[in-house]
Coordinates of C-alpha atoms and ligand atoms in Angstrom, one line a residue:
X1 CA -17.4 3.0 -31.1
X2 CA -15.5 -0.1 -32.5
X3 CA -16.6 -3.7 -32.2
X4 CA -15.5 -4.8 -28.5
X5 CA -13.3 -7.7 -28.4
X6 CA -13.8 -8.8 -24.6
X7 CA -10.4 -9.9 -23.0
X8 CA -10.0 -11.7 -19.8
X9 CA -8.3 -8.5 -18.5
X10 CA -11.1 -6.3 -19.4
X11 CA -13.4 -8.8 -17.6
X12 CA -11.1 -8.9 -14.5
X13 CA -11.2 -5.1 -14.3
X14 CA -14.8 -4.8 -14.7
X15 CA -15.4 -7.3 -11.9
X16 CA -13.3 -5.2 -9.5
X17 CA -14.7 -1.7 -10.6
X18 CA -17.1 -1.0 -13.4
X19 CA -15.2 2.4 -14.1
X20 CA -12.0 0.6 -14.4
X21 CA -12.9 -1.5 -17.3
X22 CA -14.3 1.6 -19.1
X23 CA -11.2 3.4 -18.4
X24 CA -8.8 0.6 -19.5
X25 CA -10.5 0.7 -22.9
X26 CA -11.2 4.3 -23.3
X27 CA -9.2 6.2 -20.9
X28 CA -5.9 8.1 -21.5
X29 CA -3.3 5.7 -20.8
X30 CA -0.8 8.7 -19.9
X31 CA -2.8 9.3 -16.4
X32 CA -2.2 5.7 -15.4
X33 CA -0.1 5.3 -12.5
X34 CA 2.6 2.6 -12.0
X35 CA 1.1 0.4 -9.1
X36 CA 3.7 -2.2 -7.1
X37 CA 0.4 -4.3 -6.0
X38 CA 0.3 -6.0 -9.4
X39 CA 3.9 -6.9 -9.5
X40 CA 3.6 -8.3 -5.9
X41 CA 0.5 -10.1 -6.6
X42 CA 2.3 -11.5 -9.7
X43 CA 5.5 -12.6 -7.8
X44 CA 3.2 -14.3 -5.3
X45 CA 1.4 -16.2 -7.8
X46 CA 4.9 -17.2 -9.5
X47 CA 6.0 -18.6 -6.2
X48 CA 2.7 -20.7 -5.7
X49 CA 3.0 -22.1 -9.4
X50 CA 6.7 -22.9 -9.0
X51 CA 5.5 -25.1 -5.8
X52 CA 2.8 -26.7 -7.8
X53 CA 4.8 -27.6 -10.5
X54 CA 8.5 -27.3 -9.9
X55 CA 9.7 -27.9 -13.5
X56 CA 9.5 -25.0 -16.2
X57 CA 6.1 -25.0 -17.8
X58 CA 6.0 -25.3 -21.8
X59 CA 4.9 -22.6 -24.0
X60 CA 1.5 -22.6 -26.1
X61 CA 0.1 -24.8 -28.4
X62 CA 3.0 -27.0 -29.1
X63 CA 3.5 -27.7 -25.1
X64 CA -0.2 -28.8 -25.2
X65 CA 0.1 -31.1 -28.0
X66 CA 3.6 -32.6 -26.2
X67 CA 1.5 -33.1 -23.0
X68 CA 3.7 -30.7 -20.8
X69 CA 2.5 -31.0 -17.2
X70 CA 2.3 -27.3 -16.9
X71 CA 1.5 -24.5 -19.9
X72 CA 1.6 -21.0 -20.4
X73 CA 1.2 -18.6 -23.2
X74 CA -1.7 -20.2 -24.8
X75 CA -3.8 -17.6 -26.3
X76 CA -7.6 -18.6 -26.3
X77 CA -10.7 -17.3 -28.5
X78 CA -14.2 -17.9 -28.6
X79 CA -17.6 -15.8 -29.0
X80 CA -20.1 -14.6 -26.5
X81 CA -23.9 -15.3 -26.5
X82 CA -24.0 -11.7 -27.9
X83 CA -21.7 -12.3 -30.9
X84 CA -18.8 -10.6 -29.3
X85 CA -15.3 -11.8 -29.8
X86 CA -13.7 -13.1 -26.6
X87 CA -9.9 -13.4 -25.9
X88 CA -8.2 -14.7 -23.1
X89 CA -4.7 -15.9 -21.8
X90 CA -4.9 -18.1 -19.1
X91 CA -1.8 -17.4 -16.4
X92 CA -1.3 -21.4 -16.4
X93 CA -3.0 -24.6 -17.6
X94 CA -2.1 -27.9 -15.8
X95 CA -2.3 -31.4 -17.4
X96 CA -4.9 -33.8 -16.1
X97 CA -6.3 -37.1 -17.0
X98 CA -9.0 -37.2 -19.9
X99 CA -8.8 -37.2 -23.5
X100 CA -8.6 -34.0 -25.8
X101 CA -7.9 -32.8 -29.3
X102 CA -4.0 -33.3 -27.9
X103 CA -4.1 -37.0 -27.2
X104 CA -4.9 -38.9 -24.0
X105 CA -4.6 -35.8 -21.5
X106 CA -6.3 -32.5 -21.0
X107 CA -5.8 -29.4 -19.3
X108 CA -7.6 -27.1 -16.7
X109 CA -6.6 -23.2 -15.7
X110 CA -4.9 -22.5 -12.5
X111 CA -5.1 -19.3 -10.6
X112 CA -3.0 -17.9 -8.0
X113 CA -5.2 -16.6 -5.2
X114 CA -4.4 -13.1 -3.6
X115 CA -6.3 -12.6 -0.2
X116 CA -7.7 -15.0 2.2
X117 CA -10.8 -16.4 0.1
X118 CA -11.8 -17.1 -3.5
X119 CA -14.0 -13.9 -4.7
X120 CA -16.3 -13.5 -7.5
X121 CA -13.4 -12.1 -9.5
X122 CA -11.3 -15.4 -9.4
X123 CA -14.5 -17.5 -10.1
X124 CA -15.9 -15.5 -13.1
X125 CA -12.6 -15.3 -14.8
X126 CA -11.9 -19.0 -14.2
X127 CA -15.1 -19.6 -15.8
X128 CA -14.2 -17.7 -18.9
X129 CA -10.9 -19.6 -19.1
X130 CA -12.6 -22.8 -18.9
X131 CA -15.2 -22.2 -21.5
X132 CA -12.5 -21.2 -24.0
X133 CA -10.3 -23.9 -23.1
X134 CA -13.2 -26.7 -23.4
X135 CA -13.5 -25.1 -27.0
X136 CA -10.0 -25.2 -27.7
X137 CA -9.4 -28.7 -26.3
X138 CA -12.4 -30.3 -27.2
X139 CA -13.0 -31.5 -24.1
X140 CA -15.0 -30.5 -21.0
X141 CA -13.4 -28.6 -18.3
X142 CA -15.5 -29.2 -15.2
X143 CA -13.2 -27.5 -12.8
X144 CA -10.1 -25.3 -12.0
X145 CA -7.5 -25.1 -9.8
X146 CA -6.9 -22.3 -7.2
X147 CA -3.6 -22.0 -5.5
X148 CA -2.3 -19.8 -2.6
X149 CA 1.0 -19.6 -0.6
X150 CA 4.1 -21.4 -1.5
X151 CA 6.5 -24.1 -0.3
X152 CA 4.9 -26.4 2.3
X153 CA 2.1 -24.0 2.9
X154 CA 0.8 -24.2 -0.5
X155 CA -3.1 -24.3 -0.6
X156 CA -4.9 -26.0 -3.3
X157 CA -8.8 -25.4 -3.8
X158 CA -10.9 -26.8 -6.8
X159 CA -13.5 -25.0 -8.1
X160 CA -16.2 -26.5 -10.1
X161 CA -17.2 -24.4 -13.3
X162 CA -20.6 -26.0 -13.9
X163 CA -24.0 -24.4 -14.3
X164 CA -24.6 -21.3 -11.9
X165 CA -21.2 -19.9 -12.9
X166 CA -21.5 -20.1 -16.5
X167 CA -24.7 -17.9 -16.3
X168 CA -22.9 -15.2 -14.0
X169 CA -20.2 -15.3 -16.8
X170 CA -22.7 -14.6 -19.6
X171 CA -24.6 -12.1 -17.5
X172 CA -21.0 -10.1 -16.7
X173 CA -20.0 -10.2 -20.2
X174 CA -23.3 -8.7 -21.5
X175 CA -23.1 -5.9 -18.8
X176 CA -19.5 -5.4 -19.5
X177 CA -20.4 -4.9 -23.3
X178 CA -23.0 -2.7 -22.7
X179 CA -20.9 -0.3 -20.3
X180 CA -17.8 -0.3 -22.6
X181 CA -20.3 1.2 -25.2
X182 CA -21.4 4.0 -22.8
X183 CA -20.0 7.8 -24.0
X184 CA -19.2 8.6 -20.2
X185 CA -17.4 6.3 -17.8
X186 CA -19.4 4.7 -14.9
X187 CA -19.4 6.2 -11.5
X188 CA -16.5 6.1 -9.0
X189 CA -16.8 2.8 -7.1
X190 CA -18.9 2.9 -3.9
X191 CA -15.9 1.2 -1.5
X192 CA -13.0 3.7 -2.6
X193 CA -10.5 1.6 -0.3
X194 CA -10.1 -0.5 -3.5
X195 CA -8.6 2.4 -5.3
X196 CA -5.5 2.1 -3.6
X197 CA -4.7 -1.0 -5.7
X198 CA -5.7 0.8 -9.1
X199 CA -3.7 2.6 -11.7
X200 CA -6.5 5.0 -12.4
X201 CA -6.5 6.1 -8.7
X202 CA -4.7 9.7 -9.5
X203 CA -7.7 10.4 -12.1
X204 CA -10.3 9.2 -10.0
X205 CA -8.9 11.0 -6.8
X206 CA -8.9 14.3 -8.8
X207 CA -12.7 13.5 -9.9
X208 CA -13.9 12.7 -6.3
X209 CA -12.1 15.8 -5.1
X210 CA -13.6 18.1 -7.8
X211 CA -17.2 16.4 -7.5
X212 CA -17.2 16.5 -3.5
X213 CA -17.8 12.9 -3.6
X214 CA -19.0 11.5 -0.1
X215 CA -16.2 9.0 0.0
X216 CA -14.0 12.0 0.3
X217 CA -15.3 12.8 3.7
X218 CA -12.8 10.7 6.2
X219 CA -15.2 8.0 7.9
X220 CA -17.4 7.2 5.0
X221 CA -16.9 4.1 3.5
X222 CA -19.2 2.1 1.0
X223 CA -22.0 1.4 3.4
X224 CA -22.4 5.0 4.7
X225 CA -22.3 6.6 1.9
X226 CA -25.2 4.1 0.7
X227 CA -27.3 5.3 3.8
X228 CA -26.6 9.1 3.1
X229 CA -27.3 8.8 -0.7
X230 CA -30.7 7.0 0.6
X231 CA -31.6 10.2 2.4
X232 CA -30.7 12.5 -0.5
X233 CA -27.1 13.7 0.8
X234 CA -25.1 13.1 -2.4
X235 CA -22.0 15.2 -1.6
X236 CA -19.5 16.5 1.1
X237 CA -21.3 20.0 0.6
X238 CA -24.7 18.6 1.0
X239 CA -23.7 16.7 4.2
X240 CA -21.8 19.9 5.4
X241 CA -25.1 21.8 5.1
X242 CA -27.2 19.1 7.3
X243 CA -28.2 20.0 10.9
X244 CA -26.7 17.0 13.0
X245 CA -29.3 16.4 15.3
X246 CA -31.9 15.7 12.2
X247 CA -29.4 13.7 10.6
X248 CA -28.9 11.5 13.7
X249 CA -32.4 10.9 13.7
X250 CA -32.8 9.7 10.1
X251 CA -29.7 7.5 10.4
X252 CA -31.0 5.7 13.7
X253 CA -33.5 4.0 11.7
X254 CA -30.4 1.8 10.6
X255 CA -29.0 1.3 14.0
X256 CA -27.8 3.4 17.0
X257 CA -24.0 3.4 15.8
X258 CA -25.3 5.7 13.0
X259 CA -27.0 8.0 15.2
X260 CA -23.8 8.5 17.2
X261 CA -21.6 9.1 14.1
X262 CA -24.0 11.5 12.7
X263 CA -22.7 14.6 14.4
X264 CA -19.2 13.7 13.7
X265 CA -19.5 13.1 9.9
X266 CA -21.4 16.5 9.6
X267 CA -18.5 18.2 11.6
X268 CA -15.8 16.5 9.5
X269 CA -17.5 17.4 6.4
X270 CA -17.5 21.0 7.5
X271 CA -14.1 21.3 8.3
X272 CA -13.3 19.6 4.9
X273 CA -15.6 22.1 3.0
X274 CA -13.8 25.2 5.2
X275 CA -10.3 23.9 4.4
X276 CA -9.8 24.9 8.4
X277 CA -8.3 22.6 11.1
X278 CA -10.9 22.6 14.4
X279 CA -9.2 22.1 17.8
X280 CA -11.3 19.7 19.9
X281 CA -9.8 20.4 23.1
X282 CA -9.4 23.9 24.5
X283 CA -6.3 25.8 25.3
X284 CA -2.6 25.3 25.5
X285 CA -0.3 24.2 28.0
X286 CA 0.0 21.0 30.1
X287 CA -3.1 19.2 31.3
X288 CA -5.9 17.4 29.6
X289 CA -5.7 20.0 26.6
X290 CA -2.2 19.3 25.9
X291 CA -1.8 16.8 23.2
X292 CA 1.9 15.6 23.9
X293 CA 2.6 16.4 27.7
X294 CA 5.3 13.6 27.7
X295 CA 7.7 16.1 25.5
X296 CA 7.5 18.7 28.2
X297 CA 10.5 17.7 30.2
X298 CA 12.1 14.7 28.0
X299 CA 15.8 15.3 26.9
X300 CA 14.8 13.8 23.5
X301 CA 12.5 11.4 21.5
X302 CA 12.9 8.4 19.0
X303 CA 11.0 8.1 16.2
X304 CA 9.8 4.9 15.2
X305 CA 8.3 3.0 12.0
X306 CA 8.1 -0.4 11.1
X307 CA 8.1 -1.8 7.3
X308 CA 6.1 -5.1 7.2
X309 CA 5.0 -7.9 4.7
X310 CA 1.4 -8.3 5.9
X311 CA 0.8 -11.4 4.1
X312 CA 3.9 -12.9 5.5
X313 CA 3.3 -11.5 8.8
X314 CA 6.8 -10.2 8.7
X315 CA 7.8 -6.8 10.0
X316 CA 11.1 -7.0 8.2
X317 CA 12.6 -3.4 9.3
X318 CA 12.4 -1.4 12.6
X319 CA 13.5 2.1 11.7
X320 CA 14.1 4.7 14.3
X321 CA 15.4 8.3 14.2
X322 CA 17.3 9.8 17.2
X323 CA 15.9 13.3 17.8
X324 CA 17.5 15.2 20.6
X325 CA 16.1 18.6 22.0
X326 CA 17.7 21.5 20.8
X327 CA 20.2 23.4 23.0
X328 CA 17.5 25.8 23.9
X329 CA 15.3 23.4 25.1
X330 CA 13.0 23.8 22.2
X331 CA 11.7 21.3 19.5
X332 CA 12.2 22.2 15.8
X333 CA 11.1 20.8 12.5
X334 CA 14.6 20.5 11.5
X335 CA 15.9 18.5 14.4
X336 CA 14.6 14.9 13.0
X337 CA 16.3 15.6 9.5
X338 CA 19.7 15.9 11.2
X339 CA 19.1 13.1 13.7
X340 CA 20.6 9.8 13.3
X341 CA 18.7 7.3 11.4
X342 CA 19.0 3.7 12.8
X343 CA 17.8 0.7 10.8
X344 CA 17.3 -2.4 12.5
X345 CA 16.6 -5.2 9.7
X346 CA 14.8 -8.4 11.2
X347 CA 16.5 -11.0 9.2
X348 CA 14.9 -14.6 9.7
X349 CA 18.2 -16.4 9.4
X350 CA 19.2 -14.1 12.5
X351 CA 16.3 -15.0 14.7
X352 CA 13.8 -13.0 16.8
X353 CA 16.1 -13.2 19.8
X354 CA 18.8 -11.2 18.4
X355 CA 16.5 -8.6 17.0
X356 CA 15.0 -7.9 20.4
X357 CA 18.3 -7.9 21.8
X358 CA 19.1 -5.2 19.3
X359 CA 16.1 -3.5 20.2
X360 CA 16.4 -3.5 23.8
X361 CA 19.8 -2.0 23.4
X362 CA 18.9 0.7 21.5
X363 CA 15.9 1.6 23.7
X364 CA 18.1 1.4 26.8
X365 CA 20.8 3.7 25.3
X366 CA 17.8 6.5 25.6
X367 CA 16.3 5.3 28.5
X368 CA 13.7 8.5 29.3
X369 CA 13.0 9.2 25.8
X370 CA 9.4 8.8 24.5
X371 CA 8.9 6.6 21.3
X372 CA 6.7 8.3 19.0
X373 CA 5.1 6.2 16.1
X374 CA 2.0 7.1 14.0
X375 CA -0.7 4.5 14.4
X376 CA -0.9 1.5 16.5
X377 CA 1.2 -0.8 14.3
X378 CA 4.5 -0.1 16.0
X379 CA 3.3 -0.6 19.8
X380 CA 1.4 -3.9 19.2
X381 CA 4.4 -5.3 17.1
X382 CA 6.9 -4.2 19.6
X383 CA 5.1 -5.4 23.0
X384 CA 4.3 -8.8 21.2
X385 CA 7.8 -9.2 20.2
X386 CA 9.1 -8.5 23.7
X387 CA 6.4 -10.8 25.1
X388 CA 7.4 -13.5 22.9
X389 CA 10.9 -13.1 24.2
X390 CA 9.7 -13.4 27.8
X391 CA 10.4 -9.8 29.0
X392 CA 8.8 -9.5 32.5
X393 CA 5.8 -7.4 33.2
X394 CA 7.6 -4.5 35.0
X395 CA 9.7 -4.0 31.8
X396 CA 6.5 -4.4 29.6
X397 CA 4.9 -1.7 31.3
X398 CA 7.7 0.6 31.2
X399 CA 7.9 0.0 27.3
X400 CA 4.1 0.5 27.1
X401 CA 4.4 4.0 28.7
X402 CA 7.1 4.9 26.5
X403 CA 5.2 4.3 23.4
X404 CA 3.2 7.4 22.2
X405 CA 0.7 7.3 19.0
X406 CA 1.1 10.4 17.4
X407 CA -2.1 9.6 15.4
X408 CA -4.3 8.8 18.2
X409 CA -3.4 12.2 20.1
X410 CA -4.1 14.0 16.6
X411 CA -7.5 12.4 16.3
X412 CA -8.2 13.3 19.9
X413 CA -7.3 17.0 19.8
X414 CA -8.0 18.2 16.1
X415 CA -10.2 17.6 13.2
X416 CA -8.4 18.2 10.0
X417 CA -9.6 19.1 6.3
X418 CA -8.3 15.6 5.1
X419 CA -10.3 13.0 3.5
X420 CA -7.9 10.4 5.4
X421 CA -5.9 10.5 8.9
X422 CA -3.2 8.1 7.5
X423 CA 0.2 9.4 7.8
X424 CA 0.5 10.1 4.0
X425 CA -2.5 12.5 3.9
X426 CA -1.9 14.4 7.1
X427 CA 1.9 14.9 6.4
X428 CA 1.0 15.9 2.7
X429 CA -1.4 18.4 4.2
X430 CA 0.9 20.0 6.4
X431 CA 3.4 20.1 3.3
X432 CA 5.8 17.4 4.1
X433 CA 7.0 15.9 0.8
X434 CA 8.6 12.3 0.7
X435 CA 12.2 12.4 -0.9
X436 CA 11.2 9.4 -3.3
X437 CA 8.0 10.4 -5.4
X438 CA 5.3 7.7 -6.2
X439 CA 6.8 5.3 -3.4
X440 CA 4.3 3.6 -1.1
X441 CA 4.4 0.9 1.3
X442 CA 3.7 -1.8 -1.5
X443 CA 6.8 -0.5 -3.6
X444 CA 8.8 -0.6 -0.4
X445 CA 7.8 -4.2 0.0
X446 CA 8.5 -5.0 -3.6
X447 CA 11.9 -3.9 -2.9
X448 CA 12.3 -6.0 -0.2
X449 CA 11.2 -9.1 -1.7
X450 CA 13.6 -8.3 -4.7
X451 CA 16.5 -7.7 -2.4
X452 CA 15.8 -11.1 -0.4
X453 CA 15.9 -12.7 -3.7
X454 CA 18.7 -11.0 -5.6
X455 CA 20.5 -8.5 -3.0
X456 CA 21.5 -5.0 -4.1
X457 CA 22.4 -2.3 -1.9
X458 CA 20.7 0.2 -3.9
X459 CA 17.4 -1.3 -3.0
X460 CA 18.0 -1.6 0.8
X461 CA 19.2 2.0 0.7
X462 CA 15.7 2.9 -0.9
X463 CA 13.8 1.2 1.7
X464 CA 15.9 2.8 4.4
X465 CA 15.1 6.1 2.7
X466 CA 11.3 5.5 2.5
X467 CA 11.3 4.4 6.3
X468 CA 13.2 7.4 7.3
X469 CA 10.9 9.6 5.5
X470 CA 8.0 8.0 7.0
X471 CA 9.8 9.0 10.6
X472 CA 10.3 12.6 9.3
X473 CA 6.6 12.7 8.2
X474 CA 5.5 11.6 11.9
X475 CA 7.8 14.3 13.0
X476 CA 6.2 17.1 11.0
X477 CA 2.8 15.9 12.3
X478 CA 4.5 16.5 15.9
X479 CA 6.0 19.9 15.2
X480 CA 2.7 21.0 14.0
X481 CA 0.6 19.8 16.9
X482 CA 3.4 21.6 19.1
X483 CA 3.0 24.9 17.3
X484 CA -0.8 24.7 17.5
X485 CA -0.3 25.0 21.3
X486 CA 2.3 27.7 21.6
Ligands
SF4_1 S1 -9.4 4.3 -8.9 FE1 -11.1 3.4 -7.9 S2 -12.9 4.1 -8.8 FE2 -11.2 4.6 -10.3 S3 -11.3 3.1 -11.8 FE3 -9.9 2.4 -10.1 S4 -11.0 1.3 -8.6 FE4 -12.5 2.2 -10.0

């Protein structure tokens, strides 16, 4: 293999997942999937930077020499302790007091933080930028700045780049270099929740499915996988073959909660290994075994899905599909596709009172119709909104009684051969296809932010289409459940 140049991008990838850095360097780039998370992170960072330094930053070496308050586009180079070339492009440099090769001022690196806390990834990356910048400006860089949020809510945190952090940086570079020289990629990351954000997820999902990786079993995260590995259980098939009581005893050493979950994990692995769903409640028809008794006599249902900006705590779209019962009294898969789609946008300029007024009017138009949603988000958001608007106890109780969580009913009545009980995984297993391929919540959020900034009817239409599809996917799950009871 050729001489490794350690870039800040490779280091950042490695700090997120060792395998990711290896794939960045040696993987087939055609297998990468575009992810909206990176674009969202960059737009958040830009908003923070524009608050910190409202004037446009200068570019490169000339801007540093001219003493620009902010500088982008400066390429830094250096050499690691092991002799490898280092290369970095700090996203922003901020002018600070001090003397440097550029005159009576110096610079420090700035990074926009995603998430609530500073992570090892942020610290080590800033340590690399600080070290290379110190060499370039011939003056120490004792600290870096981390910013988050924007406008009046901008948070600033100074990070000391001294002693311990420099040792961590050296160790990270040495390990990264040695792993990049391996012939095979490192294993999948232990906690595969991170993979949602990664452009290699398609490739790694295939590998996980093909190898029966334990993370494929719904309910197994990084910690439980570790415990199972310690017991010599390395794959979905091995877990499925385990005797549940014996496993419960072995896991109880690590805490009673693990004892209780053991039989569920084995049962889930067995269903996934067999590919056949398992009914957890007996029989069909009304009664405790009926997963959706509310649908027995109602004239129709409303499907309900919210699109949110979680960082801004903003539920920006409340989307409904109106599904009347068919003339012959039956529920059919095609009913939702021909049902009216009703999107209600929550614009800050209009205020929450107006949104609640519109929601209440829509709900009042279909008084005895259950409101079906997948997961608890919609119920929590709608009830909180109603409470904030001063709705009385009686109306709140009636609203609560109308809300029906399809996900909760599914989990109570079935075990499915899926690696996740999220809407995407379950509806896809049932054969449902979203009309816009490769779109997810992050992409939708990106469109929303772009629409708010620049407008564009097409973006809004795409958001509506995605939201409507989520409602139709929920309906696909409902129809499957009804079909099983027939
Ligand atoms: S998809 Fe997951 S396991 Fe694969 S490289 Fe990315 S973070 Fe690592």
